[in-house]
CSV table of C-alpha atoms in Angstrom, one decimal:
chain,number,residue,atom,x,y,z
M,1,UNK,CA,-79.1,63.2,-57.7
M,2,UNK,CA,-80.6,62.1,-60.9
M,3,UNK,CA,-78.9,61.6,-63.7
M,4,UNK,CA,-80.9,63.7,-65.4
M,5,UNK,CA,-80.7,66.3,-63.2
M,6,UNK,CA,-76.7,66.1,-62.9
M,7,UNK,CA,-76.5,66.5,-66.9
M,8,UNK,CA,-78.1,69.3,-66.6
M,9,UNK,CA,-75.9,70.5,-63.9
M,10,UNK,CA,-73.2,70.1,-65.9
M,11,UNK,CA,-75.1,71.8,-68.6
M,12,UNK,CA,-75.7,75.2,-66.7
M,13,UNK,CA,-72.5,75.1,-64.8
M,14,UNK,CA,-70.3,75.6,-68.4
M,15,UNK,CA,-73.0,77.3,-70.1
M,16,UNK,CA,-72.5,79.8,-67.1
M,17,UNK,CA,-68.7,79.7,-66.8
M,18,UNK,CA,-67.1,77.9,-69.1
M,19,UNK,CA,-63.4,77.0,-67.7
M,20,UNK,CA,-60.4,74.7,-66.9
M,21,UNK,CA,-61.1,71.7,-64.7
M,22,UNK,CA,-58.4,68.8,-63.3
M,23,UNK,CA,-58.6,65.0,-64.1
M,24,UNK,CA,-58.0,63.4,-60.7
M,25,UNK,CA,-56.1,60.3,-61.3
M,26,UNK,CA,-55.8,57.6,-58.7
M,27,UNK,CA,-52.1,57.8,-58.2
M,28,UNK,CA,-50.5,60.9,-60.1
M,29,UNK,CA,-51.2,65.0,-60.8
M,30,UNK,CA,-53.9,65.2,-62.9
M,31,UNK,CA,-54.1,67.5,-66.1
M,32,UNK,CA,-56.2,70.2,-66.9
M,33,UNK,CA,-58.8,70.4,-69.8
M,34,UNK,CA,-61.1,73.0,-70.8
M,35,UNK,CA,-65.0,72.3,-70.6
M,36,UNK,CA,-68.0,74.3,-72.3
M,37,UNK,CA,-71.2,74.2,-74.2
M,38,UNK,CA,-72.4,75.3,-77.2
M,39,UNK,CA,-76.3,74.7,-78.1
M,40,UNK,CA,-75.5,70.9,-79.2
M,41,UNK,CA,-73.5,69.8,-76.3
M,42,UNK,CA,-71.1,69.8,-73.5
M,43,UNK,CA,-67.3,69.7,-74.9
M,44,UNK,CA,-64.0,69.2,-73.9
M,45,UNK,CA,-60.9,70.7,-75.5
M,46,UNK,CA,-57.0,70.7,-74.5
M,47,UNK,CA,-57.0,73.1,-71.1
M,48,UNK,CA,-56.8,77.0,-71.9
M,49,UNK,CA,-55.3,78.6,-68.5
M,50,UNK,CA,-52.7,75.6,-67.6
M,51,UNK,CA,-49.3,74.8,-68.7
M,52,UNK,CA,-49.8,71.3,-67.4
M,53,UNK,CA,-52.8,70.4,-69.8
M,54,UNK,CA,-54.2,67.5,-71.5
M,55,UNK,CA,-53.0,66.5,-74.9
M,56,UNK,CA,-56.6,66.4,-76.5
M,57,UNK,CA,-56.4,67.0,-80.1
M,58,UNK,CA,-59.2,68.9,-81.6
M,59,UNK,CA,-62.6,69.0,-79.4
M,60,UNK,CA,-64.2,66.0,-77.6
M,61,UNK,CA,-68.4,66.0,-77.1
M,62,UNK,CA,-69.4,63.8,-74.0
M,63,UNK,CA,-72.6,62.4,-74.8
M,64,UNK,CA,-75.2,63.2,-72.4
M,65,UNK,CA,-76.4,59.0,-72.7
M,66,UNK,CA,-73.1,58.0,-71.1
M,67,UNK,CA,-73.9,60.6,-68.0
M,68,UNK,CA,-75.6,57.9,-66.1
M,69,UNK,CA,-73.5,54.8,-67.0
M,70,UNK,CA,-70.4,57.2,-65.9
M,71,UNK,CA,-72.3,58.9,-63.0
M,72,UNK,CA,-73.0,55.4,-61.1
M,73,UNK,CA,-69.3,54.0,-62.2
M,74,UNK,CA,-68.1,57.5,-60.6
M,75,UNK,CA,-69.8,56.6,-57.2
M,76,UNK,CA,-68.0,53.4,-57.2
M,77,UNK,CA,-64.3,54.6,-57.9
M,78,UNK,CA,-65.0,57.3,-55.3
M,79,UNK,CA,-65.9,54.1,-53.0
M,80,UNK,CA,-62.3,52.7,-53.8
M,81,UNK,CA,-63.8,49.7,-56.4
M,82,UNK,CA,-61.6,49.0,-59.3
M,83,UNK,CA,-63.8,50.0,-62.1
M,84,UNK,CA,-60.9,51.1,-64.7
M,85,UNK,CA,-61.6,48.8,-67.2
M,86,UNK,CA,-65.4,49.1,-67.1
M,87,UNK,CA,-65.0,52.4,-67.0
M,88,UNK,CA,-62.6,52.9,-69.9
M,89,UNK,CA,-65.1,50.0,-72.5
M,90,UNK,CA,-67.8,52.8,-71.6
M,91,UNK,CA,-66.3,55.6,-73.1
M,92,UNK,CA,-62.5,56.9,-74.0
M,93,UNK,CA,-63.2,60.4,-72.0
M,94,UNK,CA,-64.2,58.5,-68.7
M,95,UNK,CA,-61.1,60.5,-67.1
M,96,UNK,CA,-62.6,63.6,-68.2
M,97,UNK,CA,-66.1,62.9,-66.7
M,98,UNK,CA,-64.1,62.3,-63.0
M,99,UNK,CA,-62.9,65.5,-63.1
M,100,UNK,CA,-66.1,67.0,-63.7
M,101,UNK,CA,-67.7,65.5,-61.6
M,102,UNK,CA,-65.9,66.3,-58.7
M,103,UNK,CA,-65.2,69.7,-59.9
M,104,UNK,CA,-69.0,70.1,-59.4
M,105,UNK,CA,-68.8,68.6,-55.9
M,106,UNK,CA,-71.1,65.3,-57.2
């Protein structure tokens, strides 16, 4: 799939239902963070229906010109590659893309 096409995936999937979704860390439970859209954007906020939830202050946006970047570093992780580091210099919500991501079965 096309970035392109995955963005707005994403797009339609919180526009539709916006919800809770999981980070899914490597070696520990993952936390839960709430994801929608408003006309501007898809963003992030601390999770709404878990007690176990992310300590995001405020509201994140992801920007839709990291979706590719983070899309093909995605792919690799899920190939067990190391890509921490790159993926953390690419943006600071990189755990937050995983978990959408795989919440949409990408």
């Amino acid at each position: 799939m096309e970035h392109n096409e995955v963005w707005q995936s994403i797009y339609n999937s919180f526009a539709k239902s916006p919800r809770d979704v999981i980070t899914i860390p490597k070696s520990k439970k993952g936390k839960w963070f709430f994801v929608y859209t408003q006309k501007d954007g898809v963003f992030i906020e601390k999770g709404r229906e878990h007690t176990d939830a992310c300590k995001i202050k405020g509201r994140r946006r992801l920007e839709e010109k990291k979706c590719k970047e983070m899309l093909d570093i995605y792919y690799r992780r899920c190939d067990g590659q190391s890509v921490a580091k790159e993926a953390a210099s690419t943006t600071y919500n990189q755990v937050y893309w995983y978990g959408i991501f795989a919440a949409l079965g990408i």
